[in-house]
Amino acid sequence: MRDALAEARLALPAGDVPVGAVVLDAAGSVVARGHNVREALGDPTGHAEMVALREAAAATGGWRLSDHTLVVTLEPCTMCAGAAVLARVDRVVFGAYDDKAGAVGSLWDVVRDRRLNHRPEVVGGVLAEESAGLLDVFFEEHRGRGNSQGI
């Protein structure tokens, strides 16, 4: 999670919400990294998880990421939770819970939906205070500047 937090901080210079992700192989080695790039690239799919999953697929040579773990600083949204299921990751580990858009147990529970053909293990709340603190500072500063982007 510390690697994901370091990755989250890389989103700040572009004004992106500080969310970071890493993908680990079965041995626990980082095979991919990602941070939010929605603002930097003008890409609505530029979430940290999507960036990291794409990089992991490129690094491993295939879209099936069985025996891999997705570690992310914020509970994944529906798009990212769906991508984790479709990538067949074994495990999703996240930091802060997201009561407004979380799809790994908070608002929805996409990854454990019995109707889907793959259900990764979920571990939530890892370094949650540190992950939430990074987001809190970002939004306090963003609101203080009178931002109207509706983040």
PDB file of C-alpha atoms in Angstrom:
ATOM      1  CA  MET A   1       0.000   0.000   0.000  1.00  0.00           C
ATOM      2  CA  ARG A   2       2.920   2.338   0.617  1.00  0.00           C
ATOM      3  CA  ASP A   3       3.879   2.015  -3.068  1.00  0.00           C
ATOM      4  CA  ALA A   4       0.291   2.859  -4.057  1.00  0.00           C
ATOM      5  CA  LEU A   5       0.349   5.917  -1.769  1.00  0.00           C
ATOM      6  CA  ALA A   6       3.586   7.098  -3.369  1.00  0.00           C
ATOM      7  CA  GLU A   7       1.969   6.636  -6.764  1.00  0.00           C
ATOM      8  CA  ALA A   8      -1.099   8.638  -5.616  1.00  0.00           C
ATOM      9  CA  ARG A   9       1.101  11.631  -4.840  1.00  0.00           C
ATOM     10  CA  LEU A  10       2.251  11.652  -8.481  1.00  0.00           C
ATOM     11  CA  ALA A  11      -1.271  12.660  -9.531  1.00  0.00           C
ATOM     12  CA  LEU A  12      -1.119  15.955  -7.637  1.00  0.00           C
ATOM     13  CA  PRO A  13       0.967  18.129 -10.019  1.00  0.00           C
ATOM     14  CA  ALA A  14      -1.633  17.695 -12.802  1.00  0.00           C
ATOM     15  CA  GLY A  15      -4.495  18.460 -10.423  1.00  0.00           C
ATOM     16  CA  ASP A  16      -5.740  14.891 -10.473  1.00  0.00           C
ATOM     17  CA  VAL A  17      -7.375  13.330  -7.426  1.00  0.00           C
ATOM     18  CA  PRO A  18      -4.537  11.554  -5.571  1.00  0.00           C
ATOM     19  CA  VAL A  19      -5.378   7.891  -6.051  1.00  0.00           C
ATOM     20  CA  GLY A  20      -2.635   5.382  -6.722  1.00  0.00           C
ATOM     21  CA  ALA A  21      -2.528   1.713  -7.583  1.00  0.00           C
ATOM     22  CA  VAL A  22      -0.028  -1.077  -8.013  1.00  0.00           C
ATOM     23  CA  VAL A  23      -0.389  -4.616  -9.323  1.00  0.00           C
ATOM     24  CA  LEU A  24       1.594  -7.323  -7.559  1.00  0.00           C
ATOM     25  CA  ASP A  25       2.501 -10.739  -8.924  1.00  0.00           C
ATOM     26  CA  ALA A  26       2.197 -13.956  -6.909  1.00  0.00           C
ATOM     27  CA  ALA A  27       5.600 -13.324  -5.296  1.00  0.00           C
ATOM     28  CA  GLY A  28       4.509  -9.845  -4.156  1.00  0.00           C
ATOM     29  CA  SER A  29       6.662  -7.954  -6.657  1.00  0.00           C
ATOM     30  CA  VAL A  30       5.268  -4.813  -8.270  1.00  0.00           C
ATOM     31  CA  VAL A  31       4.646  -5.465 -11.972  1.00  0.00           C
ATOM     32  CA  ALA A  32       2.687  -2.285 -12.704  1.00  0.00           C
ATOM     33  CA  ARG A  33       1.876   1.134 -11.274  1.00  0.00           C
ATOM     34  CA  GLY A  34      -0.722   3.761 -11.964  1.00  0.00           C
ATOM     35  CA  HIS A  35      -2.193   6.988 -10.660  1.00  0.00           C
ATOM     36  CA  ASN A  36      -5.152   9.078 -11.714  1.00  0.00           C
ATOM     37  CA  VAL A  37      -4.546  10.808 -15.053  1.00  0.00           C
ATOM     38  CA  ARG A  38      -8.057  12.005 -15.897  1.00  0.00           C
ATOM     39  CA  GLU A  39      -7.092  15.679 -15.787  1.00  0.00           C
ATOM     40  CA  ALA A  40      -3.607  15.177 -17.207  1.00  0.00           C
ATOM     41  CA  LEU A  41      -4.848  13.237 -20.246  1.00  0.00           C
ATOM     42  CA  GLY A  42      -8.468  14.381 -20.454  1.00  0.00           C
ATOM     43  CA  ASP A  43      -9.417  10.703 -20.212  1.00  0.00           C
ATOM     44  CA  PRO A  44     -12.534   9.691 -18.277  1.00  0.00           C
ATOM     45  CA  THR A  45     -11.126   6.171 -17.903  1.00  0.00           C
ATOM     46  CA  GLY A  46      -7.819   7.477 -16.524  1.00  0.00           C
ATOM     47  CA  HIS A  47      -8.335   6.012 -13.066  1.00  0.00           C
ATOM     48  CA  ALA A  48      -5.305   4.647 -11.211  1.00  0.00           C
ATOM     49  CA  GLU A  49      -6.639   1.086 -11.341  1.00  0.00           C
ATOM     50  CA  MET A  50      -7.227   1.189 -15.095  1.00  0.00           C
ATOM     51  CA  VAL A  51      -3.739   2.577 -15.723  1.00  0.00           C
ATOM     52  CA  ALA A  52      -2.139  -0.094 -13.520  1.00  0.00           C
ATOM     53  CA  LEU A  53      -4.198  -2.961 -14.971  1.00  0.00           C
ATOM     54  CA  ARG A  54      -3.323  -1.921 -18.542  1.00  0.00           C
ATOM     55  CA  GLU A  55       0.358  -1.715 -17.620  1.00  0.00           C
ATOM     56  CA  ALA A  56       0.198  -5.113 -15.894  1.00  0.00           C
ATOM     57  CA  ALA A  57      -1.390  -6.714 -18.954  1.00  0.00           C
ATOM     58  CA  ALA A  58       1.354  -5.246 -21.141  1.00  0.00           C
ATOM     59  CA  ALA A  59       4.061  -6.415 -18.739  1.00  0.00           C
ATOM     60  CA  THR A  60       2.711  -9.955 -18.486  1.00  0.00           C
ATOM     61  CA  GLY A  61       1.761 -10.285 -22.131  1.00  0.00           C
ATOM     62  CA  GLY A  62      -1.896 -11.060 -21.520  1.00  0.00           C
ATOM     63  CA  TRP A  63      -5.117  -9.698 -20.115  1.00  0.00           C
ATOM     64  CA  ARG A  64      -5.635 -12.497 -17.586  1.00  0.00           C
ATOM     65  CA  LEU A  65      -4.036 -11.365 -14.343  1.00  0.00           C
ATOM     66  CA  SER A  66      -4.717 -14.485 -12.298  1.00  0.00           C
ATOM     67  CA  ASP A  67      -2.305 -14.807  -9.363  1.00  0.00           C
ATOM     68  CA  HIS A  68      -2.085 -10.998  -9.220  1.00  0.00           C
ATOM     69  CA  THR A  69      -3.250  -8.498  -6.618  1.00  0.00           C
ATOM     70  CA  LEU A  70      -4.568  -5.018  -7.333  1.00  0.00           C
ATOM     71  CA  VAL A  71      -3.651  -2.618  -4.518  1.00  0.00           C
ATOM     72  CA  VAL A  72      -5.310   0.809  -4.592  1.00  0.00           C
ATOM     73  CA  THR A  73      -5.522   3.699  -2.137  1.00  0.00           C
ATOM     74  CA  LEU A  74      -9.289   4.221  -2.601  1.00  0.00           C
ATOM     75  CA  GLU A  75     -12.083   1.686  -2.914  1.00  0.00           C
ATOM     76  CA  PRO A  76     -12.599   1.088  -6.652  1.00  0.00           C
ATOM     77  CA  CYS A  77     -15.600   2.539  -8.496  1.00  0.00           C
ATOM     78  CA  THR A  78     -17.910   0.416 -10.658  1.00  0.00           C
ATOM     79  CA  MET A  79     -15.685   0.772 -13.747  1.00  0.00           C
ATOM     80  CA  CYS A  80     -12.536  -0.230 -11.895  1.00  0.00           C
ATOM     81  CA  ALA A  81     -14.201  -3.012  -9.902  1.00  0.00           C
ATOM     82  CA  GLY A  82     -15.551  -4.387 -13.172  1.00  0.00           C
ATOM     83  CA  ALA A  83     -12.109  -4.193 -14.753  1.00  0.00           C
ATOM     84  CA  ALA A  84     -10.624  -6.125 -11.812  1.00  0.00           C
ATOM     85  CA  VAL A  85     -13.226  -8.854 -12.306  1.00  0.00           C
ATOM     86  CA  LEU A  86     -12.662  -8.957 -16.071  1.00  0.00           C
ATOM     87  CA  ALA A  87      -8.875  -9.094 -15.584  1.00  0.00           C
ATOM     88  CA  ARG A  88      -9.379 -12.062 -13.240  1.00  0.00           C
ATOM     89  CA  VAL A  89      -7.198 -10.602 -10.471  1.00  0.00           C
ATOM     90  CA  ASP A  90      -7.120 -12.871  -7.436  1.00  0.00           C
ATOM     91  CA  ARG A  91      -7.300 -10.098  -4.871  1.00  0.00           C
ATOM     92  CA  VAL A  92      -8.290  -6.449  -4.512  1.00  0.00           C
ATOM     93  CA  VAL A  93      -6.708  -4.578  -1.601  1.00  0.00           C
ATOM     94  CA  PHE A  94      -7.745  -0.996  -0.939  1.00  0.00           C
ATOM     95  CA  GLY A  95      -7.174   1.758   1.587  1.00  0.00           C
ATOM     96  CA  ALA A  96      -9.963   4.277   2.132  1.00  0.00           C
ATOM     97  CA  TYR A  97     -13.612   3.343   1.760  1.00  0.00           C
ATOM     98  CA  ASP A  98     -15.658   5.424  -0.698  1.00  0.00           C
ATOM     99  CA  ASP A  99     -19.233   5.855   0.508  1.00  0.00           C
ATOM    100  CA  LYS A 100     -20.146   7.911  -2.579  1.00  0.00           C
ATOM    101  CA  ALA A 101     -18.850   5.705  -5.393  1.00  0.00           C
ATOM    102  CA  GLY A 102     -17.276   2.572  -3.901  1.00  0.00           C
ATOM    103  CA  ALA A 103     -18.144  -0.648  -5.711  1.00  0.00           C
ATOM    104  CA  VAL A 104     -16.256  -3.114  -3.528  1.00  0.00           C
ATOM    105  CA  GLY A 105     -18.671  -3.125  -0.622  1.00  0.00           C
ATOM    106  CA  SER A 106     -19.620   0.453   0.238  1.00  0.00           C
ATOM    107  CA  LEU A 107     -22.222   1.570  -2.287  1.00  0.00           C
ATOM    108  CA  TRP A 108     -22.192  -1.507  -4.525  1.00  0.00           C
ATOM    109  CA  ASP A 109     -20.378  -4.829  -4.354  1.00  0.00           C
ATOM    110  CA  VAL A 110     -19.483  -5.603  -7.953  1.00  0.00           C
ATOM    111  CA  VAL A 111     -16.559  -7.906  -7.169  1.00  0.00           C
ATOM    112  CA  ARG A 112     -18.605 -10.281  -5.033  1.00  0.00           C
ATOM    113  CA  ASP A 113     -21.694 -10.432  -7.248  1.00  0.00           C
ATOM    114  CA  ARG A 114     -22.519 -14.150  -7.534  1.00  0.00           C
ATOM    115  CA  ARG A 115     -23.859 -13.629 -11.056  1.00  0.00           C
ATOM    116  CA  LEU A 116     -20.350 -12.905 -12.336  1.00  0.00           C
ATOM    117  CA  ASN A 117     -17.911 -15.627 -13.332  1.00  0.00           C
ATOM    118  CA  HIS A 118     -15.028 -14.354 -11.196  1.00  0.00           C
ATOM    119  CA  ARG A 119     -14.965 -13.031  -7.643  1.00  0.00           C
ATOM    120  CA  PRO A 120     -11.638 -11.805  -6.269  1.00  0.00           C
ATOM    121  CA  GLU A 121     -10.831 -11.801  -2.581  1.00  0.00           C
ATOM    122  CA  VAL A 122     -11.240  -8.326  -1.041  1.00  0.00           C
ATOM    123  CA  VAL A 123      -9.195  -6.733   1.744  1.00  0.00           C
ATOM    124  CA  GLY A 124     -10.306  -3.214   2.637  1.00  0.00           C
ATOM    125  CA  GLY A 125      -9.125  -0.561   5.035  1.00  0.00           C
ATOM    126  CA  VAL A 126      -5.359  -1.069   4.633  1.00  0.00           C
ATOM    127  CA  LEU A 127      -3.670   2.188   5.675  1.00  0.00           C
ATOM    128  CA  ALA A 128      -7.131   3.731   5.372  1.00  0.00           C
ATOM    129  CA  GLU A 129      -6.355   6.799   7.487  1.00  0.00           C
ATOM    130  CA  GLU A 130      -3.298   7.707   5.449  1.00  0.00           C
ATOM    131  CA  SER A 131      -5.161   7.140   2.179  1.00  0.00           C
ATOM    132  CA  ALA A 132      -8.174   9.182   3.316  1.00  0.00           C
ATOM    133  CA  GLY A 133      -5.915  11.909   4.704  1.00  0.00           C
ATOM    134  CA  LEU A 134      -4.268  12.434   1.324  1.00  0.00           C
ATOM    135  CA  LEU A 135      -7.702  12.799  -0.286  1.00  0.00           C
ATOM    136  CA  ASP A 136      -8.981  15.101   2.475  1.00  0.00           C
ATOM    137  CA  VAL A 137      -6.064  17.507   2.054  1.00  0.00           C
ATOM    138  CA  PHE A 138      -6.506  17.520  -1.733  1.00  0.00           C
ATOM    139  CA  PHE A 139     -10.214  18.327  -1.552  1.00  0.00           C
ATOM    140  CA  GLU A 140      -9.789  20.961   1.159  1.00  0.00           C
ATOM    141  CA  GLU A 141      -7.199  22.747  -0.985  1.00  0.00           C
ATOM    142  CA  HIS A 142      -9.258  22.277  -4.141  1.00  0.00           C
ATOM    143  CA  ARG A 143     -12.400  23.712  -2.574  1.00  0.00           C
ATOM    144  CA  GLY A 144     -10.380  26.604  -1.173  1.00  0.00           C
ATOM    145  CA  ARG A 145      -9.416  27.643  -4.690  1.00  0.00           C
ATOM    146  CA  GLY A 146     -13.063  27.849  -5.769  1.00  0.00           C
ATOM    147  CA  ASN A 147     -12.800  24.974  -8.225  1.00  0.00           C
ATOM    148  CA  SER A 148     -15.902  24.418 -10.310  1.00  0.00           C
ATOM    149  CA  GLN A 149     -14.801  21.165 -11.951  1.00  0.00           C
ATOM    150  CA  GLY A 150     -17.217  19.131  -9.841  1.00  0.00           C
ATOM    151  CA  ILE A 151     -14.709  16.541  -8.711  1.00  0.00           C
TER     152      ILE A 151
END
